[in-house]
XYZ file of C-alpha atoms in Angstrom:
412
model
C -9.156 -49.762 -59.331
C -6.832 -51.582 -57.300
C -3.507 -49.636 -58.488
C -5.532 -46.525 -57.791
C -6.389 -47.259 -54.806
C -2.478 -47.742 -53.972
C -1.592 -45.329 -55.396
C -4.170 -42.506 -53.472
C -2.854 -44.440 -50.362
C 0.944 -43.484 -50.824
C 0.314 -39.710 -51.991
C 0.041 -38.521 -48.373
C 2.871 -40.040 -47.551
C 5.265 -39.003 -50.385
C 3.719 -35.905 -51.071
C 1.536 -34.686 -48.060
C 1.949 -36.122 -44.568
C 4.781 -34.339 -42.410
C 7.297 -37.133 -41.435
C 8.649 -35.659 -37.988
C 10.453 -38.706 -37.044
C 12.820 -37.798 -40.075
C 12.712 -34.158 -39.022
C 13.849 -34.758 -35.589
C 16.467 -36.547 -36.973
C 17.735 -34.372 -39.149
C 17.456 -31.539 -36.556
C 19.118 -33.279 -34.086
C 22.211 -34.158 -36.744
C 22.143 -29.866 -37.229
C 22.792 -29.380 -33.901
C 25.625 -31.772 -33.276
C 27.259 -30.526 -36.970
C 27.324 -26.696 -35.612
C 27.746 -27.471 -32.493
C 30.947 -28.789 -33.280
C 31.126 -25.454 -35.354
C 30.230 -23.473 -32.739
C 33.570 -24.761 -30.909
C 35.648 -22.746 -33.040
C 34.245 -19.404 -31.921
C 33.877 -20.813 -28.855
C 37.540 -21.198 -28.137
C 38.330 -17.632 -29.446
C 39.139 -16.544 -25.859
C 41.212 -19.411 -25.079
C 43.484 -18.928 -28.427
C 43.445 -15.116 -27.544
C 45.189 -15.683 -24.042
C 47.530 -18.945 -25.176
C 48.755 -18.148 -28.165
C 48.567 -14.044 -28.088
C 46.358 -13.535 -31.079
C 45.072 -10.777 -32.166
C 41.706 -9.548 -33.202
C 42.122 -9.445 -36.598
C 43.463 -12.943 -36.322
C 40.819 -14.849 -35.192
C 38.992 -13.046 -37.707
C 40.825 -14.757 -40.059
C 40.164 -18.640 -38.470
C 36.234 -17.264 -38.763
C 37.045 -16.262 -41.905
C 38.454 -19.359 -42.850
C 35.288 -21.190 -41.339
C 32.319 -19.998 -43.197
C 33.869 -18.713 -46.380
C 34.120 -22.396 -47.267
C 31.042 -22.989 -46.129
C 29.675 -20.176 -48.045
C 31.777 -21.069 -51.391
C 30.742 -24.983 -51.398
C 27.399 -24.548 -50.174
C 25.524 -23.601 -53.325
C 28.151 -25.639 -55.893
C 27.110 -28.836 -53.891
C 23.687 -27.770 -53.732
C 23.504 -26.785 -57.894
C 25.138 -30.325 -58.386
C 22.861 -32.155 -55.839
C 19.350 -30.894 -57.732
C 20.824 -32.266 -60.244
C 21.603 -35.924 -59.108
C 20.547 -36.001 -55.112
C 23.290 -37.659 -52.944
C 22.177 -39.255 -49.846
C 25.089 -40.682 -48.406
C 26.925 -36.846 -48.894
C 25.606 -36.608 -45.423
C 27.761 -39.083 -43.698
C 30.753 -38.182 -45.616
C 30.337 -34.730 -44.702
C 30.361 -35.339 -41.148
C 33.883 -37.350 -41.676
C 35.828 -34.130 -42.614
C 34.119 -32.437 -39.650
C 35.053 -35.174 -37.232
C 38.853 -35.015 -38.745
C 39.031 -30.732 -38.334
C 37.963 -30.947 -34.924
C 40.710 -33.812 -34.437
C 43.302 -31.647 -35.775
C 41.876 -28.503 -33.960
C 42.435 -29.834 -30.472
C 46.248 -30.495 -31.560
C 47.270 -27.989 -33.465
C 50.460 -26.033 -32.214
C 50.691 -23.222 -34.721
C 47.959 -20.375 -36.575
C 48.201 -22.333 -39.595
C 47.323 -25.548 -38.268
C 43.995 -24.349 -36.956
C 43.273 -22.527 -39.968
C 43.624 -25.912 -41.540
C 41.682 -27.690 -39.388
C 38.720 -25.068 -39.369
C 38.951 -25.495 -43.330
C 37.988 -29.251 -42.872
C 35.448 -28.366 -40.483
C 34.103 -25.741 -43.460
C 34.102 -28.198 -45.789
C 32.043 -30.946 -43.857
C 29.444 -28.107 -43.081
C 29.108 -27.305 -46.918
C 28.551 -30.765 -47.926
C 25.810 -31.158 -44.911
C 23.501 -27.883 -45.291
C 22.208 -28.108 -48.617
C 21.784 -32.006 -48.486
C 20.143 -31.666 -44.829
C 17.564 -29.062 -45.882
C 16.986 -30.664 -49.031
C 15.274 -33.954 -46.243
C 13.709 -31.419 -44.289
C 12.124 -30.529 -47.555
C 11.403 -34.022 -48.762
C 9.712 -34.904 -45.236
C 7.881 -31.544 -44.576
C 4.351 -32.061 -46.325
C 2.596 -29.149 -46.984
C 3.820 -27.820 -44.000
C 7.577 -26.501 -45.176
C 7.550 -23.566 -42.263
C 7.781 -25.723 -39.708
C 9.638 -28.411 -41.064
C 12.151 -25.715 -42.358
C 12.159 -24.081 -38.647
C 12.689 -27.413 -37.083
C 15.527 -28.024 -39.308
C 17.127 -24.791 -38.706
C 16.343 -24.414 -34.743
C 18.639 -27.432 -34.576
C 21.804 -25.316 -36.041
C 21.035 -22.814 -34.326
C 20.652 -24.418 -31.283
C 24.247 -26.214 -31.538
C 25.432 -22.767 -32.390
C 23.892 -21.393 -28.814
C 25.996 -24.441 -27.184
C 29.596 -22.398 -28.141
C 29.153 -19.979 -24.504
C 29.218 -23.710 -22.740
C 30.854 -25.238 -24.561
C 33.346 -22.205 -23.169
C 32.594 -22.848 -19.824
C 31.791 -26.270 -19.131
C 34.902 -28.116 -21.321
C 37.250 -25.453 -23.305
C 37.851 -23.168 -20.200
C 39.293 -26.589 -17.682
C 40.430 -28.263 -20.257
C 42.111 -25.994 -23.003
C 42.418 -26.684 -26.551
C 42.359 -30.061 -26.427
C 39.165 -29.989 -25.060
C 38.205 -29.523 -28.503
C 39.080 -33.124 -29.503
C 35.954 -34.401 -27.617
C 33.764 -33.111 -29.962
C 34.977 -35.966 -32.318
C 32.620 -38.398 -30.150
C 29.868 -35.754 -31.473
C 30.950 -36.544 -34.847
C 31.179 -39.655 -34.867
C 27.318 -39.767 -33.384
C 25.960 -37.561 -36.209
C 27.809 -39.777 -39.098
C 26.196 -42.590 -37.535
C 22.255 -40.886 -37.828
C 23.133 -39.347 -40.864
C 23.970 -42.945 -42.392
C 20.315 -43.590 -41.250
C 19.135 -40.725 -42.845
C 21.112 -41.615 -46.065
C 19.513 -44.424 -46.057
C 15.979 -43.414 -46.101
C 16.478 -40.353 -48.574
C 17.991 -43.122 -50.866
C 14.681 -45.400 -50.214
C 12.526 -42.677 -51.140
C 14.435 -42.195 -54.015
C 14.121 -45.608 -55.114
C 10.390 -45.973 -54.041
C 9.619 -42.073 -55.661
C 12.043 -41.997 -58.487
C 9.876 -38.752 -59.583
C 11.624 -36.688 -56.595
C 14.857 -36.678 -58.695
C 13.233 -36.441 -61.969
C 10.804 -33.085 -60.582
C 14.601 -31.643 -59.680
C 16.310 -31.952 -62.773
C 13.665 -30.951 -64.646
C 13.014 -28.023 -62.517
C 16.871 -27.038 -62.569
C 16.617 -27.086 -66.263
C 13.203 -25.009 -67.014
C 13.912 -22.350 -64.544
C 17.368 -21.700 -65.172
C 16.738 -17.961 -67.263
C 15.288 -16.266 -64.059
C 13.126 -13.329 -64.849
C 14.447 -9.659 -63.913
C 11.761 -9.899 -61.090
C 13.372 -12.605 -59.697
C 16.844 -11.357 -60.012
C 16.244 -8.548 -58.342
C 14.048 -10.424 -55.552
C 16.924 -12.382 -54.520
C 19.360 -9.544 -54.447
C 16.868 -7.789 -51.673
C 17.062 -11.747 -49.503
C 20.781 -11.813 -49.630
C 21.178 -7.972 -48.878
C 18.915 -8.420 -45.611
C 21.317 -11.734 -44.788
C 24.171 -9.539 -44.943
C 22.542 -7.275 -42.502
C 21.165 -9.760 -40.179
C 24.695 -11.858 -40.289
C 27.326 -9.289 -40.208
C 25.338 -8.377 -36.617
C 24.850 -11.805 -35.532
C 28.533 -12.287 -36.466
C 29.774 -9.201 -34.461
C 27.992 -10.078 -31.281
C 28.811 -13.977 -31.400
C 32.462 -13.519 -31.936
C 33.423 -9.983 -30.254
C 30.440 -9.015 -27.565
C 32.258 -11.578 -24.957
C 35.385 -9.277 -25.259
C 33.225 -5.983 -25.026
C 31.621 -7.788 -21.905
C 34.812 -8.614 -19.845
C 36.055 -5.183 -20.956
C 32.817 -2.919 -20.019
C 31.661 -4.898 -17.379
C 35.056 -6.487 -15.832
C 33.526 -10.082 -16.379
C 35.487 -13.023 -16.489
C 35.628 -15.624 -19.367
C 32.727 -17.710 -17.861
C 30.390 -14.729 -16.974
C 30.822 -13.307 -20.301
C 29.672 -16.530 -21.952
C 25.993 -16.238 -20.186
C 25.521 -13.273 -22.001
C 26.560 -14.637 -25.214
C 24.325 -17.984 -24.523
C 21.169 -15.962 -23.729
C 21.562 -14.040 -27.218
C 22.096 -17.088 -28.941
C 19.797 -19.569 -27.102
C 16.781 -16.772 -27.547
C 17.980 -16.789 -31.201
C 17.391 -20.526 -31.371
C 13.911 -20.068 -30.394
C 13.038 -17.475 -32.557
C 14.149 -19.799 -34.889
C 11.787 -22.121 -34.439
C 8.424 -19.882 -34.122
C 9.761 -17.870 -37.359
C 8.831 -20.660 -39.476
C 4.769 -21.395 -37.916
C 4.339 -17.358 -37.910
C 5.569 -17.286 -41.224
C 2.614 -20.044 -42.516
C 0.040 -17.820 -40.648
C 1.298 -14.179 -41.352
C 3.252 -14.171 -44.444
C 6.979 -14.880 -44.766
C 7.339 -10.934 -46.452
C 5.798 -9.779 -43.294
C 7.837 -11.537 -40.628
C 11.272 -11.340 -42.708
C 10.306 -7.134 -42.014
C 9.271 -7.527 -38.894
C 12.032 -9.426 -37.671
C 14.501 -6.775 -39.083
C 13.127 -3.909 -37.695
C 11.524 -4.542 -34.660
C 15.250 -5.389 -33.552
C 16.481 -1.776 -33.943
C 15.641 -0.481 -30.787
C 17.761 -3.295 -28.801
C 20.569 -3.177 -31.047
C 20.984 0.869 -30.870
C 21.050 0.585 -26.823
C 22.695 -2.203 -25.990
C 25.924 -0.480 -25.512
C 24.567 2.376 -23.779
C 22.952 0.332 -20.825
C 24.065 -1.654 -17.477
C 24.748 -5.026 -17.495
C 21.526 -6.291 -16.475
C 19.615 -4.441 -18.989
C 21.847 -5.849 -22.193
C 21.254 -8.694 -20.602
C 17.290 -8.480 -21.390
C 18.208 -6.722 -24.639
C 20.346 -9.241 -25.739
C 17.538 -12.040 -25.444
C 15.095 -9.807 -26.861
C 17.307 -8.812 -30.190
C 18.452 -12.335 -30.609
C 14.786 -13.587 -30.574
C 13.457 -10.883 -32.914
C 15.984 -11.182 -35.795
C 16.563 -14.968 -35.755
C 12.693 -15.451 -36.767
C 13.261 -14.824 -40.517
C 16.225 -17.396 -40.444
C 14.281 -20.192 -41.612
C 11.648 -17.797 -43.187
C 14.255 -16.413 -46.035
C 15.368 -19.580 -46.455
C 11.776 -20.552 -47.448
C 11.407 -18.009 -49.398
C 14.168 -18.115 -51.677
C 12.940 -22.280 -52.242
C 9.543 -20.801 -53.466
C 10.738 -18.120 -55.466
C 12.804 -20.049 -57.586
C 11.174 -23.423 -57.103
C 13.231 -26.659 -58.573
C 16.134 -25.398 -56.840
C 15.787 -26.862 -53.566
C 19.293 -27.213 -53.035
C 20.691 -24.263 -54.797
C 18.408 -21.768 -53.157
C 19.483 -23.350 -50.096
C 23.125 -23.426 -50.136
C 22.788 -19.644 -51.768
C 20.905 -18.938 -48.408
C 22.129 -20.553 -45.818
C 25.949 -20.700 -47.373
C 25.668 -17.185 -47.541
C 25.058 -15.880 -44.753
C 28.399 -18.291 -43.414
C 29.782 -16.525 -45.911
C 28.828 -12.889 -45.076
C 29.384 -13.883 -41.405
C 32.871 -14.665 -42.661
C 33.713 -11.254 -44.598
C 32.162 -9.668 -41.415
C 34.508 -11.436 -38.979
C 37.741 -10.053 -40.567
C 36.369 -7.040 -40.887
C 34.388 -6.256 -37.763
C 37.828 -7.664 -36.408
C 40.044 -4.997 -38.197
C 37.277 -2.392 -37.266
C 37.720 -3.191 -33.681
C 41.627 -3.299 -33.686
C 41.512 0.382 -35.718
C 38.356 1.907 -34.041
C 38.640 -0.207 -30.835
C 36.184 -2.772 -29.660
C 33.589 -0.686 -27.644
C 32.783 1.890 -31.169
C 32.739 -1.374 -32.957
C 29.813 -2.538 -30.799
C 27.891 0.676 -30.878
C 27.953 1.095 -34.213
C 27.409 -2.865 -34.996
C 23.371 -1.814 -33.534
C 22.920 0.209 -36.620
C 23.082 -2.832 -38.985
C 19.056 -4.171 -38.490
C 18.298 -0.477 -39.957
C 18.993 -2.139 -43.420
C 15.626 -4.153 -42.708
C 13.843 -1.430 -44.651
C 14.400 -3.084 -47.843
C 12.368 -5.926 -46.833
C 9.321 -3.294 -47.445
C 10.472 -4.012 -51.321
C 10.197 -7.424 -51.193
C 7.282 -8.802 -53.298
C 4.201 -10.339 -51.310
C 4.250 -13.849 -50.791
C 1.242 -13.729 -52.975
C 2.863 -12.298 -55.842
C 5.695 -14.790 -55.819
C 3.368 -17.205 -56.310
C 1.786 -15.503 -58.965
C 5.141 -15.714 -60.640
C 5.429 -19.812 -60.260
C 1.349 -19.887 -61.891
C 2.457 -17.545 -64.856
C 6.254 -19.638 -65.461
């Protein structure tokens, strides 16, 4: 009677009760990891005007970013479900904090591609790790805890327009090397977190145990399934390559069109991605009260209108756009993300790093090329026809019901 009644008393808090503190936490550590990311973009202008690049160039060092991110992601996260690795987290954060070192430094092309490869690296050992805690401490509430999670990224992402202004633009590229005080901050939390996802490993030795057994019993998906996850990862290419487009080239279509400087140009870029960070956040609670099919469309689609006009209209109103757009799509960030961990539950990790890491990825293959579109096409038809991307949103109307994919998990 006695062991039951322990044993009803630590359910809610393995199993049930949303740990925030640990959410917070991890969120926070998001932030600082791509905000540090979000330095590389950030300085795209700088390297343009020091060191004569060209556009197809700093595609490349974007390139060189994310595709690492989006190679490692899932391997780490396919390994991980397999035997979790708490203190991957800290260790992570150490190549970051050495690529931003060598970024502020680095004299030549190839010594920034370099660095930006460590800086890859360090993100692809932190995603699938980090989402697999927000996952661990969510509850029954994995929307929000997802959302939180993810509004931190994004949020360190929206950082990169002052990080511009504020410390790149006085300072120059060796600005840069400040962020390894950043770093060195997030190691520290994340050797916290390490050490209570090791805890509850140790305390709930079943968490591992439910992974590997998952990995192994769901590892022939159905055709269903297959072809489920295809749709997700075409809308991420949609939603990314635009994301990617505005985020790295709209400040150069700003100065150009609208004879901005470096600084003015980054408030536009800001509002997009600040407005992104917040849809962010409400796409996970909307998705737990609407269904994560219905805002994934919505979030797509809804977005069309703003993208189409926003080179077609003054300053102010792109301005507006901008927010609006960036708000709209971002809310089925966190949502696919979701759904791809229900669809093939088990694979927290995998379906994470296959999410997340691709759309780094697909924002990488859409760097270089939006960059060699712009240098062929020129910038401004690169922009206007960068609006027509959200149109792909109509495969979302394919996607199974949220209901149905869990009709799938009752029949496996």
């Amino acid at each position: 009677m006695s062991q039951q009644a322990i044993l009803s008393a630590n359910k809610p808090q393995t199993s049930e009760s949303t740990i925030y503190k640990i959410l917070f936490i991890i969120g926070l550590c998001h932030l600082l990891n791509d905000a540090i990311q979000a330095v590389v973009p950030a300085m795209f202008p700088i390297l343009a005007k020091s060191m004569g690049l060209s556009f197809t160039q700093l595609g490349i060092i974007a390139f060189s970013l994310n595709m690492v991110s989006s190679v490692m992601q899932p391997m780490v996260g396919f390994f991980t479900d397999k035997k979790p690795m708490p203190y991957a987290l800290p260790v992570g954060l150490s190549f970051t904090l050495v690529g931003i070192l060598v970024l502020g430094f680095a004299s030549s092309f190839g010594m920034i591609v370099l660095s930006v490869l460590f800086i890859g690296l360090g993100s692809a050992v932190f995603h699938p790790e980090g989402s697999r805690v927000a996952y661990m401490a969510a509850g029954k509430r994995r929307g929000l805890a997802q959302s939180i999670y993810q509004v931190g990224g994004n949020t360190g992402q929206a950082l990169a327009p002052v990080i511009t202004a504020l410390i790149l633009v006085p300072l120059g590229q060796i600005g840069a090397s400040w962020f390894t005080i950043i770093a060195a901050l997030a190691v520290i939390l994340l050797i916290y977190i390490a050490n209570w996802y090791n805890q509850r490993l140790i305390t709930s030795p079943n968490l591992s145990k439910k992974k590997k057994v998952g990995v192994e019993k769901k590892i022939g998906l159905s055709k269903e399934v297959k072809n489920t996850l295809a749709l997700i990862l075409l809308l991420i290419f949609a939603r990314t390559w635009y994301t990617s487009g505005i985020t790295n080239f709209y400040t150069f279509y700003a100065i150009k069109e609208y004879a901005l400087s470096i600084k003015e140009s980054q408030v536009f870029l800001f509002a997009f991605l600040v407005s992104g960070a917040i849809g962010t956040f409400f796409g996970g609670p909307l998705a737990d009260r609407f269904g994560k099919k219905n805002i994934i469309s919505f979030s797509m689609l809804a977005t069309v209108p703003f993208s189409i006009l926003i080179p077609y209209v003054p300053p102010t109103i792109a301005f507006i756009f901008l927010i609006l757009s960036g708000f709209i799509l971002m809310t089925s960030f966190s949502v696919t993300v979701v759904y791809a961990q229900e669809l093939v539950p088990g694979k927290i990790g995998t379906m994470s790093g296959l999410t997340v890491g691709l759309a780094f990825g697909m924002g990488a293959i859409g760097s270089v090329g939006l960059g060699y579109i712009a240098d062929w096409i020129g910038l401004q038809s690169m922009i206007t026809w960068l609006g027509v991307l959200p149109l792909l949103g109509l495969i979302a109307f394919l996607l199974p019901s949220d209901h149905k994919v869990w009709e799938w998990n009752q029949i496996k």
